[in-house]
PDB file of C-alpha atoms in Angstrom:
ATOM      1  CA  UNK A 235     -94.800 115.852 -34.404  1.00  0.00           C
ATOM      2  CA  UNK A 236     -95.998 116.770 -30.646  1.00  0.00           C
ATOM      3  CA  UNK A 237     -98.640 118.488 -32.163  1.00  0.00           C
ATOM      4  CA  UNK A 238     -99.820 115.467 -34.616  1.00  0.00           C
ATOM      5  CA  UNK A 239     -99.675 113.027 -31.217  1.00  0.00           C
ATOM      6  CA  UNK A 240    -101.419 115.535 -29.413  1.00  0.00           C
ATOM      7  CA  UNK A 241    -104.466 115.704 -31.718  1.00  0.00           C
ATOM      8  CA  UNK A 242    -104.245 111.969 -32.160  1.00  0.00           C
ATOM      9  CA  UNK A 243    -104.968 111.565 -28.230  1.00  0.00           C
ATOM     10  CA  UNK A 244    -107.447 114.499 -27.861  1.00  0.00           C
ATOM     11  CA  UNK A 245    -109.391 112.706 -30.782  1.00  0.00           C
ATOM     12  CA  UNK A 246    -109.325 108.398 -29.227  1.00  0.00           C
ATOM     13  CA  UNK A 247    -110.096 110.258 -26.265  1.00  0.00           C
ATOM     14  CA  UNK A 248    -113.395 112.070 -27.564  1.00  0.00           C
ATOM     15  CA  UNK A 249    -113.968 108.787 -29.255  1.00  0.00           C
ATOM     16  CA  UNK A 250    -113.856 107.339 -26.103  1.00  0.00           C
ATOM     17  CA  UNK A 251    -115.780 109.595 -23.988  1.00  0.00           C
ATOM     18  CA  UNK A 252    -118.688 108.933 -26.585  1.00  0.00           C
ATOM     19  CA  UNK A 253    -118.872 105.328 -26.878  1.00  0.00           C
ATOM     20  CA  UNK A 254    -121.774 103.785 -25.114  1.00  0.00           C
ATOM     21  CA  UNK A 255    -121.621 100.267 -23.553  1.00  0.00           C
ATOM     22  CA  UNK A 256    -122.294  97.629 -25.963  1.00  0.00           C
ATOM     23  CA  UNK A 257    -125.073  94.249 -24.580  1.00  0.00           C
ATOM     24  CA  UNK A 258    -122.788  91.137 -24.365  1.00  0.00           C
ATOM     25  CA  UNK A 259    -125.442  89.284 -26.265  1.00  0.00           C
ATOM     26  CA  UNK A 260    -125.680  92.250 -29.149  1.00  0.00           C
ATOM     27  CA  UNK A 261    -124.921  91.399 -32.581  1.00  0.00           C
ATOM     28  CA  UNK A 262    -124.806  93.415 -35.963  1.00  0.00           C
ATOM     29  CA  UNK A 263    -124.045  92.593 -39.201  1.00  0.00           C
ATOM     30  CA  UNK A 264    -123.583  94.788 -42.243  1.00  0.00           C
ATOM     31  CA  UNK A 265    -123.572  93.183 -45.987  1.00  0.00           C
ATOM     32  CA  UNK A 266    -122.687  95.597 -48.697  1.00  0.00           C
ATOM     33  CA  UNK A 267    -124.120  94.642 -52.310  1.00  0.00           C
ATOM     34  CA  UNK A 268    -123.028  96.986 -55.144  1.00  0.00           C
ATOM     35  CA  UNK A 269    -125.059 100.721 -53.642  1.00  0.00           C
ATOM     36  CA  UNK A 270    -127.270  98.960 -51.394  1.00  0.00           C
ATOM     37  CA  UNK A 271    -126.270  97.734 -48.106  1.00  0.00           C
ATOM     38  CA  UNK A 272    -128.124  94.400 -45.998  1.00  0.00           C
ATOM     39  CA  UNK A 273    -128.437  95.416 -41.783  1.00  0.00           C
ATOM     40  CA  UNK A 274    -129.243  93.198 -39.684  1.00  0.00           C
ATOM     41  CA  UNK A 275    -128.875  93.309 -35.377  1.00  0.00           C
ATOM     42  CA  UNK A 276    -130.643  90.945 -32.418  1.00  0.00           C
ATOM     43  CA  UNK A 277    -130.084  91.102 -28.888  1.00  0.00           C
ATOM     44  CA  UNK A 278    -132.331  90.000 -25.997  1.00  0.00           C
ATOM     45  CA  UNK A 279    -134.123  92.022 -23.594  1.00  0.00           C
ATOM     46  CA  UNK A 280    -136.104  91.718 -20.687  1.00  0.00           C
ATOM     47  CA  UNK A 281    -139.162  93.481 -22.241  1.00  0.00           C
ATOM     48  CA  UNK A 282    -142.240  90.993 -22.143  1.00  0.00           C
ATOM     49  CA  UNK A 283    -143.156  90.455 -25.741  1.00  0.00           C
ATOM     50  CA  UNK A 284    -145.797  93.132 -25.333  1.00  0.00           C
ATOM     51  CA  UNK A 285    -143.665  95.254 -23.390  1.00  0.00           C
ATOM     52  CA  UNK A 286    -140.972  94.832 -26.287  1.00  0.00           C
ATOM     53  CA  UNK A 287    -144.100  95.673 -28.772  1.00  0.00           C
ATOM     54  CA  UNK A 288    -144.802  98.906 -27.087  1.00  0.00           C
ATOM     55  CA  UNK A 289    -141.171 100.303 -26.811  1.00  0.00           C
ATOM     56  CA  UNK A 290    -140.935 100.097 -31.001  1.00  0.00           C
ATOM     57  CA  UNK A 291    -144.111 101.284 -31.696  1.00  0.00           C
ATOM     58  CA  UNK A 292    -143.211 104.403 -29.029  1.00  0.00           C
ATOM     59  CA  UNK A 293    -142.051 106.316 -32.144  1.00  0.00           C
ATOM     60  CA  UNK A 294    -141.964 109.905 -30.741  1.00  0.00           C
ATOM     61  CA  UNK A 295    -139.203 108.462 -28.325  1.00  0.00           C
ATOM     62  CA  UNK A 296    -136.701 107.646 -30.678  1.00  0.00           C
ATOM     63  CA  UNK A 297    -135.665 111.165 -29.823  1.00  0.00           C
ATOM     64  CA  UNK A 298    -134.141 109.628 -27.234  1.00  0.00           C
ATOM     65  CA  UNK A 299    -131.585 108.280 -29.470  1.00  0.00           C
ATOM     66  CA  UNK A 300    -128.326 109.872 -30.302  1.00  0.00           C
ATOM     67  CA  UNK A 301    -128.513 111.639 -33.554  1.00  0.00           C
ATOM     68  CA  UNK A 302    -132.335 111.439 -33.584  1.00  0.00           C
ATOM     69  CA  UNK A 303    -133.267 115.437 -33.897  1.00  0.00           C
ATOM     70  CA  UNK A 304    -137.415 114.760 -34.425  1.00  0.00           C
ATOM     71  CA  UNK A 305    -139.869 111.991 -35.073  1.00  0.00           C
ATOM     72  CA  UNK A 306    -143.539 112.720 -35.125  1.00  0.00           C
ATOM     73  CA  UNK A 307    -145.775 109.772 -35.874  1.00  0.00           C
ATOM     74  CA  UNK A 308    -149.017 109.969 -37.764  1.00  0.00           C
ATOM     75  CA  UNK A 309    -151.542 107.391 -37.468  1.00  0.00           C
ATOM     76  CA  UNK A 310    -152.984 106.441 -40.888  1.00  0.00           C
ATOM     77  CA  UNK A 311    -155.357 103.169 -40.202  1.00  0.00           C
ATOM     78  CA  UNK A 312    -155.124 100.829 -37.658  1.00  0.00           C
ATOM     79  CA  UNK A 313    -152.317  99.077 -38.618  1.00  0.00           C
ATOM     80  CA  UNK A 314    -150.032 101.788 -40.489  1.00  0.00           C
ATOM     81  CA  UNK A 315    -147.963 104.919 -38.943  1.00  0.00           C
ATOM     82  CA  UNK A 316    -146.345 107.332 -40.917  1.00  0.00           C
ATOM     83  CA  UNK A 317    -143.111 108.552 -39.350  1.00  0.00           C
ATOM     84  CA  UNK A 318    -141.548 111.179 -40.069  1.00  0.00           C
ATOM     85  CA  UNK A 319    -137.918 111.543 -38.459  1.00  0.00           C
ATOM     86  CA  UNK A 320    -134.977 113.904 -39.136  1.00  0.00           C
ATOM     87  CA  UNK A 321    -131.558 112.564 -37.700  1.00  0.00           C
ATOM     88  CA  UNK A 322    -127.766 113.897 -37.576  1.00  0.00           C
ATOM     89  CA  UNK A 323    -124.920 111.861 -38.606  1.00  0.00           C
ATOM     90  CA  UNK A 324    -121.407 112.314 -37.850  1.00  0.00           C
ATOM     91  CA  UNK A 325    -119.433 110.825 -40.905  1.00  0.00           C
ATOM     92  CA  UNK A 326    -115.926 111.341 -40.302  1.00  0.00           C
ATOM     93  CA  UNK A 327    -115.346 115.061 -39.414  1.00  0.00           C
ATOM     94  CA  UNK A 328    -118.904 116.024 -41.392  1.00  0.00           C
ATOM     95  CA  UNK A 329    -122.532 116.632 -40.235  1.00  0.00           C
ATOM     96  CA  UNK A 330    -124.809 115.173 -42.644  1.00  0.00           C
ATOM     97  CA  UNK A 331    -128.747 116.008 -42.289  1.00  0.00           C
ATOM     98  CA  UNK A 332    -130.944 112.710 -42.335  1.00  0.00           C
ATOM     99  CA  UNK A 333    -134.644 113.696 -43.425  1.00  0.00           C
ATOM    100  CA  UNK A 334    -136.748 110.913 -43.945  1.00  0.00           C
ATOM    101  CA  UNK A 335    -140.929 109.863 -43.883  1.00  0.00           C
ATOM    102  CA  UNK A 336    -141.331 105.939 -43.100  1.00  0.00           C
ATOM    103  CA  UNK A 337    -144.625 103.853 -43.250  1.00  0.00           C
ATOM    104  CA  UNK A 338    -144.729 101.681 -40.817  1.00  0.00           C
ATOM    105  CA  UNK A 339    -147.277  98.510 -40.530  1.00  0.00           C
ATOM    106  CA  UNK A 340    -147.845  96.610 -37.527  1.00  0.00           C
ATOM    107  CA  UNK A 341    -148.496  93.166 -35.747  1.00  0.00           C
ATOM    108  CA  UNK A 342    -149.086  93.669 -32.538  1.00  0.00           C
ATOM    109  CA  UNK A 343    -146.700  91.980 -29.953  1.00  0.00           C
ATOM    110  CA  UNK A 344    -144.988  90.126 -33.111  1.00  0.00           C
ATOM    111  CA  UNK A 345    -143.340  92.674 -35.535  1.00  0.00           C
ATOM    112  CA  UNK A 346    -142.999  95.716 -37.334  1.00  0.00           C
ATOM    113  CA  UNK A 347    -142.469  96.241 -40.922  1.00  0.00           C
ATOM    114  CA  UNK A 348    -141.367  99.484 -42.780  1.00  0.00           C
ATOM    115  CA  UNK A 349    -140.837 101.052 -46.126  1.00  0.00           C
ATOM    116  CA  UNK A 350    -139.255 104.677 -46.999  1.00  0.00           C
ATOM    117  CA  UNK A 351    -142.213 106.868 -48.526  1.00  0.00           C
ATOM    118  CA  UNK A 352    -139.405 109.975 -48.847  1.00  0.00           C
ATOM    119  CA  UNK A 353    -136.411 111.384 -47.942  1.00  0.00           C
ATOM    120  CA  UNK A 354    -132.846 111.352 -48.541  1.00  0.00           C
ATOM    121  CA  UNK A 355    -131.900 107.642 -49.000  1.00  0.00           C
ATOM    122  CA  UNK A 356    -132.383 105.808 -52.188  1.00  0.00           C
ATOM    123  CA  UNK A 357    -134.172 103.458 -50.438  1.00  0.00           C
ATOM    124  CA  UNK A 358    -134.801 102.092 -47.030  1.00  0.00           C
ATOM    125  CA  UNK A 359    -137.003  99.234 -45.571  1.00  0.00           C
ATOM    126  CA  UNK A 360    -136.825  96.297 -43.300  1.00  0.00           C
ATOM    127  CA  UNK A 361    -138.839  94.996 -39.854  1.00  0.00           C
ATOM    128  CA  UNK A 362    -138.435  94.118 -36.728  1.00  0.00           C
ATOM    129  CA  UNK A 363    -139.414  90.818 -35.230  1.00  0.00           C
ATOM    130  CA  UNK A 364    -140.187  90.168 -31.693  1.00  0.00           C
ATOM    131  CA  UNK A 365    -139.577  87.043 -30.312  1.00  0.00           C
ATOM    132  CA  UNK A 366    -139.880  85.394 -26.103  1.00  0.00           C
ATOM    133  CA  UNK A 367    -137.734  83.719 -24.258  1.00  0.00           C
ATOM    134  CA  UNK A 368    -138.265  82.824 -20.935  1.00  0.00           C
ATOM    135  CA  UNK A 369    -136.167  85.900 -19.582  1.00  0.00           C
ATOM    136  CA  UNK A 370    -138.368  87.952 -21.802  1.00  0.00           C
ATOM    137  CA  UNK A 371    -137.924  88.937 -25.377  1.00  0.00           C
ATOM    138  CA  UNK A 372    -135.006  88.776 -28.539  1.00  0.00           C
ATOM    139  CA  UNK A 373    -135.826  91.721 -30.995  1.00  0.00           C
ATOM    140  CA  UNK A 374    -134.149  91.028 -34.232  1.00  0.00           C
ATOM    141  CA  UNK A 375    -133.618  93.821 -37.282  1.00  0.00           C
ATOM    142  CA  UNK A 376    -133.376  93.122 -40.945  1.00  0.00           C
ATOM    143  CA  UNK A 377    -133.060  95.805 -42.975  1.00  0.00           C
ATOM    144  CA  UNK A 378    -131.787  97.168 -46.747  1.00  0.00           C
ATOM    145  CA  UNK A 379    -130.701 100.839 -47.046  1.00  0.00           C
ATOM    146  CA  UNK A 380    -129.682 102.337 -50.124  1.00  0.00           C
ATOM    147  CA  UNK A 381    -127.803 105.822 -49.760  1.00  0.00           C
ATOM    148  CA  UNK A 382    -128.489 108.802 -52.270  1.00  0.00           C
ATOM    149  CA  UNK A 383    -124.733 110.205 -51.533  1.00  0.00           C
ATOM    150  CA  UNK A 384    -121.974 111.911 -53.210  1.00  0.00           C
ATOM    151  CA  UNK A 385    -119.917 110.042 -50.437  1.00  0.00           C
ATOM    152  CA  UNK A 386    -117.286 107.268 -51.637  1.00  0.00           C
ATOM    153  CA  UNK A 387    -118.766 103.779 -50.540  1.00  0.00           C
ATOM    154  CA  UNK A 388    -115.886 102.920 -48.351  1.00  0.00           C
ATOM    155  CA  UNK A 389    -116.453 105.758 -46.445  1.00  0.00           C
ATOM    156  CA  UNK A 390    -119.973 104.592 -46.289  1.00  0.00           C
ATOM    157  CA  UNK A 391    -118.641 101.118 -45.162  1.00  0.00           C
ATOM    158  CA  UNK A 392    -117.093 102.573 -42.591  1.00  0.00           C
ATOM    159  CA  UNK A 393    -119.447 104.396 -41.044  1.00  0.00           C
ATOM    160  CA  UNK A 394    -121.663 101.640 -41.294  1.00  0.00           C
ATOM    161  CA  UNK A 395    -119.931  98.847 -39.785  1.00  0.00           C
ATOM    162  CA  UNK A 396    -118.855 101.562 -36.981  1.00  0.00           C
ATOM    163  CA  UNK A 397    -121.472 103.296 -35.879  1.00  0.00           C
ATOM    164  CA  UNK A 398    -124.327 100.684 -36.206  1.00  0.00           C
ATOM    165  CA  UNK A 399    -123.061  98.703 -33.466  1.00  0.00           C
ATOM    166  CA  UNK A 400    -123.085 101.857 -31.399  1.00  0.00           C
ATOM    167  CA  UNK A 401    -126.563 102.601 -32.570  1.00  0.00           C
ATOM    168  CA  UNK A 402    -128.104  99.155 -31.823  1.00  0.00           C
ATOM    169  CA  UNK A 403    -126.071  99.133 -28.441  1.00  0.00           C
ATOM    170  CA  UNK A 404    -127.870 102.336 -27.561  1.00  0.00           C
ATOM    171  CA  UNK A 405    -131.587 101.178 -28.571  1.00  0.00           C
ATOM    172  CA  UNK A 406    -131.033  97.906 -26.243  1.00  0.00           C
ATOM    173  CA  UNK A 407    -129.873 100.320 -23.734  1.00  0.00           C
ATOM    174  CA  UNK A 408    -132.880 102.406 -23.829  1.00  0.00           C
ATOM    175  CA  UNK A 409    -135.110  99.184 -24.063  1.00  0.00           C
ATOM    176  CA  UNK A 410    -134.336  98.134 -20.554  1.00  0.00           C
ATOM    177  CA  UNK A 411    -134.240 101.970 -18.946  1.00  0.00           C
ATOM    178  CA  UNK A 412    -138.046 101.777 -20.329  1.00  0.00           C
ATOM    179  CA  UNK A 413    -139.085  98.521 -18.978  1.00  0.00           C
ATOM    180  CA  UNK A 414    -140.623  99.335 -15.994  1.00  0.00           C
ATOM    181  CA  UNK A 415    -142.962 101.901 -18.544  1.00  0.00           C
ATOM    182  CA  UNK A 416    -143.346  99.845 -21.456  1.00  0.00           C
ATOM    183  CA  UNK A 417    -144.207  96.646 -18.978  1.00  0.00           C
ATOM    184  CA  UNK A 418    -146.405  99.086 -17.335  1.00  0.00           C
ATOM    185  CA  UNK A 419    -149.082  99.212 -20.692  1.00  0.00           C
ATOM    186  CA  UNK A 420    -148.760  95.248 -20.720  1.00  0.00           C
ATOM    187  CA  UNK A 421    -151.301  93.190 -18.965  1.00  0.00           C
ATOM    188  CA  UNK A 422    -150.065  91.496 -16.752  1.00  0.00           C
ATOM    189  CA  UNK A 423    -149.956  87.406 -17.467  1.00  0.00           C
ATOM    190  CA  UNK A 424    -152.384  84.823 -15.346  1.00  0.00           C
ATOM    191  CA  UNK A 425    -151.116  81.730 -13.600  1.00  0.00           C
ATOM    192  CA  UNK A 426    -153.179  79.537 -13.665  1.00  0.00           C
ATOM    193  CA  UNK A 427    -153.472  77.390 -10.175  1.00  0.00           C
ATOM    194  CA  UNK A 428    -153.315  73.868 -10.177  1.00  0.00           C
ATOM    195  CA  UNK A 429    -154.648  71.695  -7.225  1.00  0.00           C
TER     196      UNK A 429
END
């Protein structure tokens, strides 16, 4: 019984030690709809609108992210990358191996849209819209991923509801440690002066 209690400690307290600090103003919602499941997150930055442009469309730093092992980008025409990305899950005591290739089309300073070309989802594809406020910017997911798993669902539901929160937390978090770079590639906005 010590030993059970024991474990049960070490393992809130490794939970613990990994949990990153969630934005006040963060929130995530997950929909599950027979296999496929609807995502959806928004929180507010204080990345200028083209600031907040620049940080999503920085593709190669999504390394930065926990689980995210590689992403190269390839540019295909002006308005379309092709990522592809390779991430590591942690699904209850597991590892799973993430590989997918995304195409992703762009609006400049607005929003992103992307589809899955390949990899190991059923299905996955969603945007990202950009929108200002006077402190700076809201960035707001929608999304539908479909998982190609031998997993039960509710351990998909878990997982889901769990660790996206964590996920989003952590790409807000790295949205304000890259202001002062991402603002950086921004021009910077006139005033116009008034007599």
């Amino acid at each position: 019984m010590k030993r059970t209690s024991l474990l049960v400690v070490a393992l809130l307290l490794a939970l613990a030690a990994n949990a990153v600090p969630v934005p006040d103003n963060l929130q995530v919602a997950v929909q599950r709809t027979g296999d496929s499941y609807q995502l959806s997150a928004r929180f507010d930055t204080s990345l200028s609108q083209c600031a907040a442009y620049r940080y999503l469309t920085d593709y190669e730093s999504a390394v930065k992210l926990p689980g995210i092992l590689s992403s190269t980008a390839y540019r295909e025409t002006d308005d379309t990358v092709v990522v592809e990305r390779t991430a590591e899950e942690r699904i209850l005591f597991m590892r799973v191996r993430l590989h997918s290739v995304l195409a992703f089309t762009e609006y400049p300073d607005e929003r992103l849209t992307f589809t899955q070309l390949s990899g190991d989802s059923r299905s996955f594809s969603g945007h990202w819209l950009i929108e200002p406020h006077p402190q700076g910017s809201t960035l707001i997911f929608q999304g539908e991923w479909e998982p190609d798993t031998l997993l039960p669902l509710f351990i998909i539901d878990h997982f889901a509801k769990h660790d996206l929160e964590r996920r989003f937390g952590e790409i807000a978090r790295l949205a304000e440690e890259q202001r002062s770079l991402q603002s950086a590639k921004c021009p910077q906005a006139t005033r116009l002066v008034t007599r």
